[in-house]
PDB file of C-alpha atoms in Angstrom:
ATOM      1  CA  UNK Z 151      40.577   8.716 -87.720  1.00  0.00           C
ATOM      2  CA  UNK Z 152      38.331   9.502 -84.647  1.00  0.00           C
ATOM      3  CA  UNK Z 153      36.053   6.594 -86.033  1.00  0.00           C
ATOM      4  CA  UNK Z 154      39.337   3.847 -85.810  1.00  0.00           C
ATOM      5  CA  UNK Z 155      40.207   5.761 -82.108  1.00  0.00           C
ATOM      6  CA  UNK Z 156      36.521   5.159 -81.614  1.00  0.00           C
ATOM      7  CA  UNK Z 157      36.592   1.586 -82.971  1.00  0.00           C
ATOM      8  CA  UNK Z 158      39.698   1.072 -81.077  1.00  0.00           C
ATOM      9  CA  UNK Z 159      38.353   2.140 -77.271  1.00  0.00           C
ATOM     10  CA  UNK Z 160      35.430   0.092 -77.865  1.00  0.00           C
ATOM     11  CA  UNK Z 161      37.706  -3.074 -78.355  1.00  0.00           C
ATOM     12  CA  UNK Z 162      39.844  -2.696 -75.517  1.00  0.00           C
ATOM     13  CA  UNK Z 163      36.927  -1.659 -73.098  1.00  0.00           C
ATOM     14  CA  UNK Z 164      34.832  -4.986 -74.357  1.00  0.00           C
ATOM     15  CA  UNK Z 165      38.542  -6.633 -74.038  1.00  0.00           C
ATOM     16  CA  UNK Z 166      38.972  -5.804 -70.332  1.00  0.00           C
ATOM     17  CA  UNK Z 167      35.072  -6.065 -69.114  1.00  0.00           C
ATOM     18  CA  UNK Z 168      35.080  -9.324 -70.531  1.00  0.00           C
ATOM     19  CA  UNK Z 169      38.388 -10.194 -68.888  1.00  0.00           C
ATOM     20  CA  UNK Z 170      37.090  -8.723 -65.394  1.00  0.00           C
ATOM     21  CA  UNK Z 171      34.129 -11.118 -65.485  1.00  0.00           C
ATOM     22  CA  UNK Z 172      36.331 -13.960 -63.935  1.00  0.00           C
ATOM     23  CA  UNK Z 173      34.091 -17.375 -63.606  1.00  0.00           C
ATOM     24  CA  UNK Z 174      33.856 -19.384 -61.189  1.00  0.00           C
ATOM     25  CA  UNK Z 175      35.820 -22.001 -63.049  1.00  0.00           C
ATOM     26  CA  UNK Z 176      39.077 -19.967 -62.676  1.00  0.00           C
ATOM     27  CA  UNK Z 177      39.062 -20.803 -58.521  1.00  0.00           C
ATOM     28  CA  UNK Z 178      40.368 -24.154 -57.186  1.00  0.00           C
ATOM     29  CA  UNK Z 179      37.167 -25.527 -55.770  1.00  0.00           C
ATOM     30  CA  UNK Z 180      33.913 -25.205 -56.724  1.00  0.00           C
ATOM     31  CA  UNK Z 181      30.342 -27.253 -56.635  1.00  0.00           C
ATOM     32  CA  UNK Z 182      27.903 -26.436 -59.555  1.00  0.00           C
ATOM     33  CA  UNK Z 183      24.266 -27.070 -58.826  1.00  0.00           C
ATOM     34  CA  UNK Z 184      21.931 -27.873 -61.849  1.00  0.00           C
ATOM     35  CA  UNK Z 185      18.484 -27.859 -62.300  1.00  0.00           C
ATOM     36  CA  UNK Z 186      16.923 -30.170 -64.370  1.00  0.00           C
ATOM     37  CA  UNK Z 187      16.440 -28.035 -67.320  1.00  0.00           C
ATOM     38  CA  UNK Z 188      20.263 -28.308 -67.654  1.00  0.00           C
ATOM     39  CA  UNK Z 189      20.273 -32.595 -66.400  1.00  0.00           C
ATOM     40  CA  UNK Z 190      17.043 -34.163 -66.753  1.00  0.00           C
ATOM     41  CA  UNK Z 191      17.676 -37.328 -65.564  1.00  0.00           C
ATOM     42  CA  UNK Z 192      20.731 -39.178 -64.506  1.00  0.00           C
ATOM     43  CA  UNK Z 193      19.457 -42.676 -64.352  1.00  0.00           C
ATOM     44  CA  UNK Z 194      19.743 -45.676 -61.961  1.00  0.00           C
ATOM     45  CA  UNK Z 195      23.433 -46.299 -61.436  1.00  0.00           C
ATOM     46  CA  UNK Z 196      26.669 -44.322 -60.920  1.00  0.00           C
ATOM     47  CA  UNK Z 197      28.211 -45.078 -64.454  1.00  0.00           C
ATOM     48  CA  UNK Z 198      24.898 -43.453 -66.300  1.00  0.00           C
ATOM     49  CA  UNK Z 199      25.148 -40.433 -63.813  1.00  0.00           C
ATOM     50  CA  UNK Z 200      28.799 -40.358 -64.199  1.00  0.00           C
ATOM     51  CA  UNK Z 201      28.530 -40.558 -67.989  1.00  0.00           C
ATOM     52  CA  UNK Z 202      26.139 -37.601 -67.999  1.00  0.00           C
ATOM     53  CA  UNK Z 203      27.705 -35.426 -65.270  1.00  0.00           C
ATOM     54  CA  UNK Z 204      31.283 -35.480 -67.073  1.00  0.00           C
ATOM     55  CA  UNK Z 205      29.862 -33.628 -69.738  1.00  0.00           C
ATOM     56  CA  UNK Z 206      27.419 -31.399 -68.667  1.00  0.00           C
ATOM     57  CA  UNK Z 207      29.008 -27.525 -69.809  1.00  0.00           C
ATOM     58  CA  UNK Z 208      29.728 -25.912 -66.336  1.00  0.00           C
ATOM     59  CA  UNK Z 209      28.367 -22.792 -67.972  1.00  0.00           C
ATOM     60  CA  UNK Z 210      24.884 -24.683 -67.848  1.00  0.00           C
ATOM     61  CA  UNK Z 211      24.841 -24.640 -63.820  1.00  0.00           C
ATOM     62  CA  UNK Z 212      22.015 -22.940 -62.263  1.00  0.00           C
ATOM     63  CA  UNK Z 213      24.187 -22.451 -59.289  1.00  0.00           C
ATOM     64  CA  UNK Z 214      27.702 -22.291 -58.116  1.00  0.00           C
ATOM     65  CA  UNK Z 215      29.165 -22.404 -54.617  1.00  0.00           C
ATOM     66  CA  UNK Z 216      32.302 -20.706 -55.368  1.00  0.00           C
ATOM     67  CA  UNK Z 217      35.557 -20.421 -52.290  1.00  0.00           C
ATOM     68  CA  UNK Z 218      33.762 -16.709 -51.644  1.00  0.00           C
ATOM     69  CA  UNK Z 219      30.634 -18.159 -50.620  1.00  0.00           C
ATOM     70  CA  UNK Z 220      31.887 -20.848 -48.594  1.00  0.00           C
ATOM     71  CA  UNK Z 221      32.029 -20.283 -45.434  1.00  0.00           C
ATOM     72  CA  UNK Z 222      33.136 -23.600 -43.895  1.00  0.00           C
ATOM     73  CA  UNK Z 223      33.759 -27.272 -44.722  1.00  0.00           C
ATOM     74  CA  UNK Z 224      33.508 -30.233 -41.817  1.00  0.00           C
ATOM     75  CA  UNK Z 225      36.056 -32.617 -43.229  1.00  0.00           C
ATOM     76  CA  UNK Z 226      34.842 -35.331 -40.640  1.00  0.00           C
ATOM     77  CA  UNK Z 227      31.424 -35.498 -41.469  1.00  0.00           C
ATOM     78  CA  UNK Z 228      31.510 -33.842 -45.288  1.00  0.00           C
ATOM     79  CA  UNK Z 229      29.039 -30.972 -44.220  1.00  0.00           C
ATOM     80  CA  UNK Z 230      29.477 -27.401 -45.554  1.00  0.00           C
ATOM     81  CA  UNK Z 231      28.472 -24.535 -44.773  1.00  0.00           C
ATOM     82  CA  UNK Z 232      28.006 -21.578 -47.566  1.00  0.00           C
ATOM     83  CA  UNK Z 233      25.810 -18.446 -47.579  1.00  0.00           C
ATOM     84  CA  UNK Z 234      22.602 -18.617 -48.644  1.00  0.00           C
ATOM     85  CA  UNK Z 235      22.203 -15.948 -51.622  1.00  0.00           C
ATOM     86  CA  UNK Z 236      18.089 -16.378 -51.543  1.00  0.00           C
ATOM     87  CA  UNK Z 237      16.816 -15.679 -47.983  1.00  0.00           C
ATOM     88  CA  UNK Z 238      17.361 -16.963 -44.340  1.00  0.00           C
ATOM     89  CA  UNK Z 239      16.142 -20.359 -44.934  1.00  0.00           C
ATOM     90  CA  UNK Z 240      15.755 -23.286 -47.293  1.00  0.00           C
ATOM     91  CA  UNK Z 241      12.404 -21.909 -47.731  1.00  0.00           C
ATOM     92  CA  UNK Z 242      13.772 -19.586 -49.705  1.00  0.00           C
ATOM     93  CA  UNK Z 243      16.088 -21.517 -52.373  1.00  0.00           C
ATOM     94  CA  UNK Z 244      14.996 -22.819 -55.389  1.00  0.00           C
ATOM     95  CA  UNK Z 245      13.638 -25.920 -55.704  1.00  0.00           C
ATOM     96  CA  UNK Z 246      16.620 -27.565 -57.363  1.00  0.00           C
ATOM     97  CA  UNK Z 247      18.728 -27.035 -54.082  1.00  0.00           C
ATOM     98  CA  UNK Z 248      16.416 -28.959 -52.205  1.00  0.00           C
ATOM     99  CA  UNK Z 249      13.466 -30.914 -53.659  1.00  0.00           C
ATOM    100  CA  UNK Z 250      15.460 -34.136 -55.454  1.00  0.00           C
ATOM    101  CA  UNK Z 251      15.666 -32.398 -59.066  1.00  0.00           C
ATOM    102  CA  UNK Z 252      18.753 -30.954 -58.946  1.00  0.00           C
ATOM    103  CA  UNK Z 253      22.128 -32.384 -60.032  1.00  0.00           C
ATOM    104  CA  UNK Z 254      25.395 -31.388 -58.500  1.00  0.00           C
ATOM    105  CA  UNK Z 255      29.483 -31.724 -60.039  1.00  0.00           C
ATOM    106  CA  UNK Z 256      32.425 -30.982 -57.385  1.00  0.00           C
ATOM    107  CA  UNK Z 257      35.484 -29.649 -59.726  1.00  0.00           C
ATOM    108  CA  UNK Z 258      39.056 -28.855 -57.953  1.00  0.00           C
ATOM    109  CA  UNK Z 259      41.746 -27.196 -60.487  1.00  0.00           C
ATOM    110  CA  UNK Z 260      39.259 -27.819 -63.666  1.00  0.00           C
ATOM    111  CA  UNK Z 261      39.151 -31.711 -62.802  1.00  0.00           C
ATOM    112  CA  UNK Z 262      35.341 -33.264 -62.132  1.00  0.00           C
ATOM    113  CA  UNK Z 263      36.252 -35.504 -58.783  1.00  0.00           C
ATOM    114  CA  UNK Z 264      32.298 -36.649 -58.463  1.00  0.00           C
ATOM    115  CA  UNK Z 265      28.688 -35.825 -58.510  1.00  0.00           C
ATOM    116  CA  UNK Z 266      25.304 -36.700 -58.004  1.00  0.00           C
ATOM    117  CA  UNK Z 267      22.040 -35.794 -57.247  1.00  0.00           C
ATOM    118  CA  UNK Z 268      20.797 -32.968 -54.783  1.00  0.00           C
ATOM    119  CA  UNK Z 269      18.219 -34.323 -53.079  1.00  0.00           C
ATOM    120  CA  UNK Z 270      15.750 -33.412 -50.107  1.00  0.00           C
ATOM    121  CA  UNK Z 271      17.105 -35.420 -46.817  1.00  0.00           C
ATOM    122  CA  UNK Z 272      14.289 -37.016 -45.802  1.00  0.00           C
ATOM    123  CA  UNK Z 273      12.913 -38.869 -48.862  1.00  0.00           C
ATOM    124  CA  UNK Z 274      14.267 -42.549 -50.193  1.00  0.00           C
ATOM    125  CA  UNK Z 275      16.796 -42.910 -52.662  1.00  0.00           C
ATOM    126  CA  UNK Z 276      16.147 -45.717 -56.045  1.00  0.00           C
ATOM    127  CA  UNK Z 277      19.823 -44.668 -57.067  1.00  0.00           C
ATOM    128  CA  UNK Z 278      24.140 -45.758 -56.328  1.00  0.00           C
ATOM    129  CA  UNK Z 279      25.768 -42.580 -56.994  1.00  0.00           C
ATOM    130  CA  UNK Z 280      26.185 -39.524 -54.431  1.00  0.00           C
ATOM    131  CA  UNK Z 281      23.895 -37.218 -53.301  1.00  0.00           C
ATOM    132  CA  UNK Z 282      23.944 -33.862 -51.659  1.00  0.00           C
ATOM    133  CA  UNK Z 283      21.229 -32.568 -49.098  1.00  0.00           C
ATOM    134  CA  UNK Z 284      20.622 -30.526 -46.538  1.00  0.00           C
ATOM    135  CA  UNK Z 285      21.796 -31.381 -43.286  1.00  0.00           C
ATOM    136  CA  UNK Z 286      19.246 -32.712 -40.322  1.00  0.00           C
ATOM    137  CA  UNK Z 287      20.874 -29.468 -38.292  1.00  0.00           C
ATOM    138  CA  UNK Z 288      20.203 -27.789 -40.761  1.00  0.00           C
ATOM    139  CA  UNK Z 289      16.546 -29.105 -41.696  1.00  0.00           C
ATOM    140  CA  UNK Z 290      15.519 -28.850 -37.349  1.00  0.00           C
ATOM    141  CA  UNK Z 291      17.009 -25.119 -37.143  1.00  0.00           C
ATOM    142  CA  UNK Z 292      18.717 -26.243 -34.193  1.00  0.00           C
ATOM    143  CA  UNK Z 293      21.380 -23.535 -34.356  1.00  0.00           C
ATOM    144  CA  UNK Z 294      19.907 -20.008 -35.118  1.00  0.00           C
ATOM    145  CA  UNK Z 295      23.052 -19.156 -36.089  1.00  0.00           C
ATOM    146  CA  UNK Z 296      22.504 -20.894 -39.508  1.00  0.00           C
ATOM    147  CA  UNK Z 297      19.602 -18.303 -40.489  1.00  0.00           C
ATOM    148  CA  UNK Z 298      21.377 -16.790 -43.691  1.00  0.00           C
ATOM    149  CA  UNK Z 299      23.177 -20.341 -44.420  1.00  0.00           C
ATOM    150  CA  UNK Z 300      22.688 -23.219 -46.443  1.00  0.00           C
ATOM    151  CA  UNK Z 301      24.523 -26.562 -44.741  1.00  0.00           C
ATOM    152  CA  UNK Z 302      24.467 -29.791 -47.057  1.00  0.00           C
ATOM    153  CA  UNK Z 303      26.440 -32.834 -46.746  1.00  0.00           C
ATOM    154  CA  UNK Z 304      27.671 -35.430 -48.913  1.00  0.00           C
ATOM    155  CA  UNK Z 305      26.792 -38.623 -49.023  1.00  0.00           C
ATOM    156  CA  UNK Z 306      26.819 -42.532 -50.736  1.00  0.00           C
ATOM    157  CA  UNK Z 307      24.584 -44.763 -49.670  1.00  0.00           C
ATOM    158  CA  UNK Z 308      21.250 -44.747 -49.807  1.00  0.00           C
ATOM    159  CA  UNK Z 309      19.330 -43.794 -46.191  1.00  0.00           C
ATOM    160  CA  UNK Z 310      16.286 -42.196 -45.046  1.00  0.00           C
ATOM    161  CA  UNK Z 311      18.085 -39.813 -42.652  1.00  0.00           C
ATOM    162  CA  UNK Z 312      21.599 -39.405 -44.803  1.00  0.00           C
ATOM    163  CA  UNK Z 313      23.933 -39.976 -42.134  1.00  0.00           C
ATOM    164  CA  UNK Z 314      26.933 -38.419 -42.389  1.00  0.00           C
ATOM    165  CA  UNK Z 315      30.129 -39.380 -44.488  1.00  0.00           C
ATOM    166  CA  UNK Z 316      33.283 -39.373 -43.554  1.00  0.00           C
ATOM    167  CA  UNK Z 317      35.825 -38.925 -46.285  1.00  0.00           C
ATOM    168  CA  UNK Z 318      35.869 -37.014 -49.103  1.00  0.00           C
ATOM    169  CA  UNK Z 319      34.243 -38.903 -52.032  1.00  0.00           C
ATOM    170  CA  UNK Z 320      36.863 -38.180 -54.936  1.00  0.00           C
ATOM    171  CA  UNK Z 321      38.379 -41.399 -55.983  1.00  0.00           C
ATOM    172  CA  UNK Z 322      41.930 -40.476 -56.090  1.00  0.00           C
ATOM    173  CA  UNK Z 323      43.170 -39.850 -52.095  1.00  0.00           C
ATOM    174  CA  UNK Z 324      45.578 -37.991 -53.219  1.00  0.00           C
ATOM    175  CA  UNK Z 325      43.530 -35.633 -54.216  1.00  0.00           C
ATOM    176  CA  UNK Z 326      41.047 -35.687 -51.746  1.00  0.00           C
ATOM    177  CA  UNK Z 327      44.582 -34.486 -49.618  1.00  0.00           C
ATOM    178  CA  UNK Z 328      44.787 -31.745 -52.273  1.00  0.00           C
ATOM    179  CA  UNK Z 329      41.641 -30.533 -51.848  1.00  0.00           C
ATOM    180  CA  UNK Z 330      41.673 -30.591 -47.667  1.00  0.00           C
ATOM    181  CA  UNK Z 331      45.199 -28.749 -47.814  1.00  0.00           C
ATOM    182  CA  UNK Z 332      43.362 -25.860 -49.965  1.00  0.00           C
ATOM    183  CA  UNK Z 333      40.445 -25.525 -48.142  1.00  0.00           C
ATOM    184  CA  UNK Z 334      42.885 -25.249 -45.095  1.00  0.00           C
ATOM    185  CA  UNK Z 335      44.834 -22.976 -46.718  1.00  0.00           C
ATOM    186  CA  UNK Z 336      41.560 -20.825 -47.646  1.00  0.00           C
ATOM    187  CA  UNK Z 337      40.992 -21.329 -43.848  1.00  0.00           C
ATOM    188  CA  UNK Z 338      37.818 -22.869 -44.926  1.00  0.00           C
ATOM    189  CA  UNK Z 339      38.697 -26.654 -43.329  1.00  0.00           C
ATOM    190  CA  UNK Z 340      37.207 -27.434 -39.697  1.00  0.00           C
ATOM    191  CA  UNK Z 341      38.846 -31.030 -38.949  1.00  0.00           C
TER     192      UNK Z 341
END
């Protein structure tokens, strides 16, 4: 009998830590970075990355910039702002969040709107689909208040300095709308 109690805790702990242990998938909006362990290659054009990106497991992300760690999102120019979990600078973040190997998925409520490659800002792109880097504010330390941060933009055509975008790349406006109202609702959105 104290063997089946015994039995029986065991369950309901493993039950309830396992239940605690809430992924990132379960909040609205979420980016997850891979490395290239995870997405070797992506190819040439948006409908190989596409292909690739739609069914890459989540699970397999290296990183994931969850609502907690954002800290804000420029809707005008597509530039956010999160906390930087590795050190003070870029310096200190893996190579896969900065050096062109990395591949990245934006998901709102469980749907993949787009991705792309993460790629440093500075070097030439041979690809059509989106890409996330660093920002030049970012990258010239211009405001020491971004020690601690990571800023990266979005963007979809291919440029040396990645200028900034200035909507939201999902296909679907509508829910491009959904996703500003959230992060506005997080009081996340700077507009």
């Amino acid at each position: 009998m104290r063997w089946l109690s015994y039995c029986w805790l065991l369950i309901m702990l493993l039950g309830c830590t396992q239940a605690d242990q809430t992924p990132p998938a379960t909040k609205q909006f979420a980016i997850y970075i891979f490395d290239q362990d995870a997405v070797p290659g992506l190819g040439p054009t948006a409908e190989t990355a596409w292909q690739i990106l739609q069914v890459v497991p989540l699970e397999q992300a290296a990183f994931t910039i969850t609502e907690d760690l954002l800290l804000s999102y420029h809707w005008p120019s597509q530039t956010m702002t999160f906390t930087n979990p590795w050190g003070q600078t870029s310096m200190d973040a893996p190579f896969y969040m900065v050096g062109g190997d990395g591949a990245f998925v934006v998901v709102y409520t469980g749907q993949r709107l787009f991705g792309g490659k993460v790629v440093f800002a500075g070097s030439p792109r041979r690809f059509d689909y989106p890409a996330m880097a660093l920002s030049q504010e970012f990258i010239l330390m211009r405001n020491p208040e971004l020690q601690g941060k990571l800023v990266y933009s979005f963007h979809t055509r291919p440029s040396v300095l990645y200028e900034p975008q200035s909507q939201f790349l999902a296909d679907d406006p509508a829910i491009a709308e959904a996703v500003k109202e959230h992060l506005r609702q997080l009081g996340k959105l700077v507009e």
